[in-house]
Coordinates of N, CA and C in Angstrom, one line a residue:
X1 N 29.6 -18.0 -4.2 CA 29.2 -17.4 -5.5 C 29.5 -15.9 -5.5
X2 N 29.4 -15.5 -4.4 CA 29.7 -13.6 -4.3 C 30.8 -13.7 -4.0
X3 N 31.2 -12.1 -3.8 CA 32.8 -12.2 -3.5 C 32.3 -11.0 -2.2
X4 N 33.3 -11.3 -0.9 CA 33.3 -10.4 -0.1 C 34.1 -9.2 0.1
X5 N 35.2 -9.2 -1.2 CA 36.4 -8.5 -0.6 C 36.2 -6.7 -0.7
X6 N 35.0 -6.4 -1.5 CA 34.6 -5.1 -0.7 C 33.2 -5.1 -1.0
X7 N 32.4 -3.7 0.0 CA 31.5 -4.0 0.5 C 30.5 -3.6 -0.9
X8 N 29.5 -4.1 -1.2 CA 28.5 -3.7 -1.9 C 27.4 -2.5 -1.7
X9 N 27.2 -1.5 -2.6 CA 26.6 -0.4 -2.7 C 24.8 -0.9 -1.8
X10 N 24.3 0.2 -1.5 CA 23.1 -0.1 -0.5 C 21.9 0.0 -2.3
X11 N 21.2 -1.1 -1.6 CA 20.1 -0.8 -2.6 C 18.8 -0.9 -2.2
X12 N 17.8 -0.4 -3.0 CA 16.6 0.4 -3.0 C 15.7 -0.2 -3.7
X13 N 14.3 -0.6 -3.3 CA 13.4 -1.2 -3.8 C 11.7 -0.7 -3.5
X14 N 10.9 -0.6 -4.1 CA 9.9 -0.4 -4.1 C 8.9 -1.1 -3.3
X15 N 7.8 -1.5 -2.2 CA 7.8 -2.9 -1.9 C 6.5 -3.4 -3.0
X16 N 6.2 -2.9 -3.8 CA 5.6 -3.6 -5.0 C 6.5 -4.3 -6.1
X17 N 7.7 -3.7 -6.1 CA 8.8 -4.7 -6.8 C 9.2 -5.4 -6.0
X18 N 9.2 -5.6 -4.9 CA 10.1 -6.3 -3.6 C 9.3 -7.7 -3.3
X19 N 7.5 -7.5 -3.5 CA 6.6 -8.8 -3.6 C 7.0 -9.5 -4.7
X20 N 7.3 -9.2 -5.8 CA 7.8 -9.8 -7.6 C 8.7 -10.7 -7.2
X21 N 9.6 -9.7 -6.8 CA 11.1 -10.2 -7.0 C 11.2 -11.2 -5.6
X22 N 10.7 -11.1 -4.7 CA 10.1 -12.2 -3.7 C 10.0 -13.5 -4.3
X23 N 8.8 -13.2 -4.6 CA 7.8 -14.5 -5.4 C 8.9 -14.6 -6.9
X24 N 9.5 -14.4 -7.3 CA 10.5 -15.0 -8.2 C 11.5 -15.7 -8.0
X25 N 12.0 -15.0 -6.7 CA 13.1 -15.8 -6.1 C 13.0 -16.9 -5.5
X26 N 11.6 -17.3 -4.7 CA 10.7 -18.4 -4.1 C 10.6 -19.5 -5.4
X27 N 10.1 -18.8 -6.0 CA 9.1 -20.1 -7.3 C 10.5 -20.8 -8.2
X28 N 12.2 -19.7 -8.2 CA 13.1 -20.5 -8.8 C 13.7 -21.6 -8.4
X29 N 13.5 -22.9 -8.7 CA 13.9 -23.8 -7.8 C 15.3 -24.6 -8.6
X30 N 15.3 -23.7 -9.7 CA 16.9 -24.5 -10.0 C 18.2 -23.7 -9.4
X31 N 19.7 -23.7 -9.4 CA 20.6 -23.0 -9.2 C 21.3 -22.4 -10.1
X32 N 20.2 -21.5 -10.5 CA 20.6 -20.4 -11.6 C 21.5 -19.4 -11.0
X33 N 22.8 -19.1 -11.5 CA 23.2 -18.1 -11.0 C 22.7 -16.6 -10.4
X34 N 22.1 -16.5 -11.5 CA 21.3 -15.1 -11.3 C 19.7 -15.3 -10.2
X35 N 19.5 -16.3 -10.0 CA 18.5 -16.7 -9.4 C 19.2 -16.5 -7.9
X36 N 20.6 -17.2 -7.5 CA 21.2 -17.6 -6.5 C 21.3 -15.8 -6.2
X37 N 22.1 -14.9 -6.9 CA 22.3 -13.4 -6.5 C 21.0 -12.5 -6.3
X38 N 19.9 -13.0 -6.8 CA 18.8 -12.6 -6.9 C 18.3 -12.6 -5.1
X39 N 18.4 -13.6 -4.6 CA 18.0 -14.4 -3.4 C 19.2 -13.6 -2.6
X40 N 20.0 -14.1 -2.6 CA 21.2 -12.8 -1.8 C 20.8 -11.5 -1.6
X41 N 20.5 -10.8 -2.7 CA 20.3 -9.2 -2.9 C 19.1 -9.0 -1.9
X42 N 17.6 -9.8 -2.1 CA 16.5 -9.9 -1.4 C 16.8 -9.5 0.0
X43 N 17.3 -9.8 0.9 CA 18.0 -9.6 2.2 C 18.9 -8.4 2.3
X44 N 19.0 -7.9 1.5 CA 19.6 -6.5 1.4 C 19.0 -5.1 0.6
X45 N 18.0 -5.5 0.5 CA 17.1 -4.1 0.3 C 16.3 -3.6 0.9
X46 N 16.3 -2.2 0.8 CA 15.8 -1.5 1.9 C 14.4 -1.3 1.2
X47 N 13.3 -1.3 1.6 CA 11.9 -1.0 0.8 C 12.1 0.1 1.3
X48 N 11.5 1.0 0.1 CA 10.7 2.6 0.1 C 9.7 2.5 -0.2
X49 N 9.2 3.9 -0.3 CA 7.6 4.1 -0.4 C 7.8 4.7 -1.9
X50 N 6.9 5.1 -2.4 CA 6.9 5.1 -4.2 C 6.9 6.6 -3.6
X51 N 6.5 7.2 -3.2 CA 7.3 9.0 -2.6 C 8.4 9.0 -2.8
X52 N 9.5 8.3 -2.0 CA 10.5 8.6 -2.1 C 11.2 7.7 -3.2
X53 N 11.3 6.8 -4.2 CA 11.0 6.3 -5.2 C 11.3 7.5 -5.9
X54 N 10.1 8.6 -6.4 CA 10.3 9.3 -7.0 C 11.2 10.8 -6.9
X55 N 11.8 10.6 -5.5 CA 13.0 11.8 -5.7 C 14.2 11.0 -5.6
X56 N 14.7 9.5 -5.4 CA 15.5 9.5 -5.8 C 15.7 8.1 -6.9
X57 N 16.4 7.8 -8.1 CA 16.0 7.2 -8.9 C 17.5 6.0 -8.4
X58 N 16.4 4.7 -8.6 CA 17.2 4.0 -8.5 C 16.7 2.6 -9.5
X59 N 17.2 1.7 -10.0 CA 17.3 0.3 -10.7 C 15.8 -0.5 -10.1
X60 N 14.9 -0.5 -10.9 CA 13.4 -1.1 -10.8 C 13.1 -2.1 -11.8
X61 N 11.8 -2.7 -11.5 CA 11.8 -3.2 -13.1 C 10.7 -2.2 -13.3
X62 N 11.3 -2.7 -14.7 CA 11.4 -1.5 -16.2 C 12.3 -0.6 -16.2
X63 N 13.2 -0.7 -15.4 CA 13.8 0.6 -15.9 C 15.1 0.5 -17.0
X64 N 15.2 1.4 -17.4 CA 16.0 1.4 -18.7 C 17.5 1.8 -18.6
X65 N 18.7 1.0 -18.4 CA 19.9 1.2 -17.5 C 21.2 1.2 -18.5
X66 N 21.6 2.2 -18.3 CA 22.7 2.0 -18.8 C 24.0 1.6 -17.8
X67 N 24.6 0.3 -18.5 CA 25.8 0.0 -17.3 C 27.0 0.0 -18.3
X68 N 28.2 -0.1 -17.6 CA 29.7 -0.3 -18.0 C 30.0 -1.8 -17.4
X69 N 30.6 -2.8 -18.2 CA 31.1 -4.1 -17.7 C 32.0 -3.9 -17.4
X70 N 32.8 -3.5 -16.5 CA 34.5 -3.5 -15.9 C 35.0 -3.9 -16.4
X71 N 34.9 -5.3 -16.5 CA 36.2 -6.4 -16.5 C 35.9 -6.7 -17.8
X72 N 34.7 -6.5 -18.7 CA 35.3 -6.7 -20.7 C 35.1 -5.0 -21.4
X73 N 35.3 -4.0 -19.9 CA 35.3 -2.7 -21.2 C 34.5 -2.6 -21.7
X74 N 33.0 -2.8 -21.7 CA 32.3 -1.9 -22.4 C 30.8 -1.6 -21.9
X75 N 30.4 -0.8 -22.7 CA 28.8 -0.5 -22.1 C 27.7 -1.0 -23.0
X76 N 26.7 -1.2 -22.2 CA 25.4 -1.4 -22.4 C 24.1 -1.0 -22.0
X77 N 23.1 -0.9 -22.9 CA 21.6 -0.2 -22.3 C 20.7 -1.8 -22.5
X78 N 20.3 -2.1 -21.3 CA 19.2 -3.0 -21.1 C 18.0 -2.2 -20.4
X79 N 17.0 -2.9 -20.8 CA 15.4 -3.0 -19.9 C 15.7 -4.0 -19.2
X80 N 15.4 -3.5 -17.7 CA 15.7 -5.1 -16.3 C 13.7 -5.4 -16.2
X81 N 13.7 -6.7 -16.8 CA 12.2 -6.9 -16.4 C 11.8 -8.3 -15.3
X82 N 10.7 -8.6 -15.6 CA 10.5 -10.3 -15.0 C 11.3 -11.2 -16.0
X83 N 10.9 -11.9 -16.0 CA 11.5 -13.3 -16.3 C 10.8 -13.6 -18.5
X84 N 9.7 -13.5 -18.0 CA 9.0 -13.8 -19.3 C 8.8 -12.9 -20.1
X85 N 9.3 -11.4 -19.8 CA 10.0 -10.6 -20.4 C 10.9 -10.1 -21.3
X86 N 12.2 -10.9 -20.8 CA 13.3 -11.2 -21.4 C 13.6 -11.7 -23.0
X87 N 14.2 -10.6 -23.6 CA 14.4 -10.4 -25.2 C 15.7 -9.7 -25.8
X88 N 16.6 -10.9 -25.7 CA 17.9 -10.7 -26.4 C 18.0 -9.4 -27.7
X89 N 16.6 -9.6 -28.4 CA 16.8 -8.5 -29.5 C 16.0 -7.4 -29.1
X90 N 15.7 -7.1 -28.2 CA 14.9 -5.6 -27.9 C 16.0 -5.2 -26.7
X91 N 17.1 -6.1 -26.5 CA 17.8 -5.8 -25.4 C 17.0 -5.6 -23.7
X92 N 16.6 -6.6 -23.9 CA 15.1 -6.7 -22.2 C 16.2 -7.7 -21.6
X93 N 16.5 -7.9 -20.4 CA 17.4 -8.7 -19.3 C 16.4 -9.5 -18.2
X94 N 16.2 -10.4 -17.9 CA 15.3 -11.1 -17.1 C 16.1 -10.7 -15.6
X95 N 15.5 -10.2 -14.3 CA 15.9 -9.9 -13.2 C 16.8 -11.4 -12.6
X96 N 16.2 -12.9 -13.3 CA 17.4 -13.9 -13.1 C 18.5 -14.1 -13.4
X97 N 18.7 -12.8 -14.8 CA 19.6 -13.0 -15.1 C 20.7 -12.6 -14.2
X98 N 22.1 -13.3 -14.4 CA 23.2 -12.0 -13.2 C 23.1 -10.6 -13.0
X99 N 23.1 -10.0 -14.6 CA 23.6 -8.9 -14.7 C 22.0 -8.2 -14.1
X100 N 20.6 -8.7 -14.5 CA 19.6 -8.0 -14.0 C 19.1 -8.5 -12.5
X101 N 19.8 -9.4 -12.3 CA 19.7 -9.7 -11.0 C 20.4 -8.3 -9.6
X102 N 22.0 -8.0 -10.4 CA 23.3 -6.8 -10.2 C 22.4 -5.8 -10.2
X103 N 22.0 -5.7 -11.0 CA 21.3 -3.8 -11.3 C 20.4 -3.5 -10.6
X104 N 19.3 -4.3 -10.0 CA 18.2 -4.3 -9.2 C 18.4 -3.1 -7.8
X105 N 18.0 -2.0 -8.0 CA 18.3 -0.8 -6.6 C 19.4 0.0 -6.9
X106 N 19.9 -0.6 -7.5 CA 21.7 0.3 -7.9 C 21.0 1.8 -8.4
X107 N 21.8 2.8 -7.9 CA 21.7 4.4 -8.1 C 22.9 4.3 -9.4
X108 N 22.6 5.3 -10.0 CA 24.1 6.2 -11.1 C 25.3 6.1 -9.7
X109 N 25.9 5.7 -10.6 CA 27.5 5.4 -10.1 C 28.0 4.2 -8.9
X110 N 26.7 3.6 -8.8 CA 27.1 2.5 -7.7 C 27.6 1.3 -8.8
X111 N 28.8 0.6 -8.2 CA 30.0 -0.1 -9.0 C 29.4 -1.2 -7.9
X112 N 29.1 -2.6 -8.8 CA 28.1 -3.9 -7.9 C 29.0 -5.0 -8.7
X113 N 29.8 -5.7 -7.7 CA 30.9 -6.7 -7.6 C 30.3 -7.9 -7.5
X114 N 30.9 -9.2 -8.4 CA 30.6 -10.3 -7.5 C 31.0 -11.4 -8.4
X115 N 31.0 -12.8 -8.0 CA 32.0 -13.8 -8.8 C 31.0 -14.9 -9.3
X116 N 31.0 -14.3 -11.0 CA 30.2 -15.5 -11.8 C 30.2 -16.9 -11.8
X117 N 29.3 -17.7 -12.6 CA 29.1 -18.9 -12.0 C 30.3 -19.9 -12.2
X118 N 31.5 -19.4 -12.9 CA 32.8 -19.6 -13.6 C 34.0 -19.6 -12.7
X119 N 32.8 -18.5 -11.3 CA 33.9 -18.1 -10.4 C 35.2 -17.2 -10.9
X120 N 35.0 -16.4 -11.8 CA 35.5 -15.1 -12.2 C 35.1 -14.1 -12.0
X121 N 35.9 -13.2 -11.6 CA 35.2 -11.5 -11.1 C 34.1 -10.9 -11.8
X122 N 33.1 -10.6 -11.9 CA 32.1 -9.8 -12.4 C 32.2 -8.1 -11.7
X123 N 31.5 -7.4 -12.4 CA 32.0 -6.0 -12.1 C 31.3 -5.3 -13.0
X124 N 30.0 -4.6 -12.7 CA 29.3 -3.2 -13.8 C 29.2 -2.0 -12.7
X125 N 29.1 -1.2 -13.7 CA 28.6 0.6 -12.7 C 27.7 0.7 -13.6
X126 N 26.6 1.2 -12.6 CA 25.5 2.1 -14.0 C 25.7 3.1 -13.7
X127 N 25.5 4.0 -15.0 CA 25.8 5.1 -16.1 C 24.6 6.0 -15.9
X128 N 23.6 5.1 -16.3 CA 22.5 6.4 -16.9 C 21.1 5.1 -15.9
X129 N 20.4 5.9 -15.9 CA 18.7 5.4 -15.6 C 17.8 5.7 -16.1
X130 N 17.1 5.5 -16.8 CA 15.9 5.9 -17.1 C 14.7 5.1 -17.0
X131 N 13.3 5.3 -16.7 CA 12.3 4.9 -16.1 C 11.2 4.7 -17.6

């Protein structure tokens, strides 16, 4: 489902988001794409302390992200939330989703690669953060 041909940006998690996103990735028991990268990512985040949290800003839930899609050119601002969250018309992204699944820890300018469930390249950078 991922792609290995280069290495993915380090990411950063709260460990109060880190218990969520835990227990979300535990309780999903279908093979949702974004469930499946969700569960991957889990094993590659570093927990911080909400100290350091606040000097340096990285992809949480709630946070308000601006990304660039690579591979269709263009940008977008979502809210990355939980699951029950999720609202196509307020622009809210469920962390199952791929793309909020991708964002989760990502700093400004980290470019987060990987091969959708189509098995075609996926590819965002975030832009902007906001909390």
């Amino acid at each position: 489902m991922t792609t290995k041909t280069k290495a993915r940006p380090k990411v950063r998690v709260t460990e109060a988001d880190f218990e969520k996103l835990a227990a979300i990735g535990r309780a999903s028991r279908s093979p949702m794409p974004g469930a499946t990268l969700l569960l991957e990512e889990l094993e590659r985040f570093a927990i911080v302390s909400e100290q350091s949290e606040r000097r340096s800003k990285f992809v949480r839930l709630g946070s308000q992200v601006t990304y660039r899609d690579l591979v269709l050119q263009r940008e977008r601002t979502v809210r990355v939330g939980l699951p029950g969250e999720a609202n196509v018309d307020e622009n809210r992204i469920s962390v199952l989703a791929p793309v909020g699944a991708a964002l989760m820890g990502l700093s400004v300018g980290d470019v987060f690669r990987w091969l959708g469930p189509d098995e075609k390249p996926r590819e965002i950078e975030v832009l902007q953060i906001e909390d």
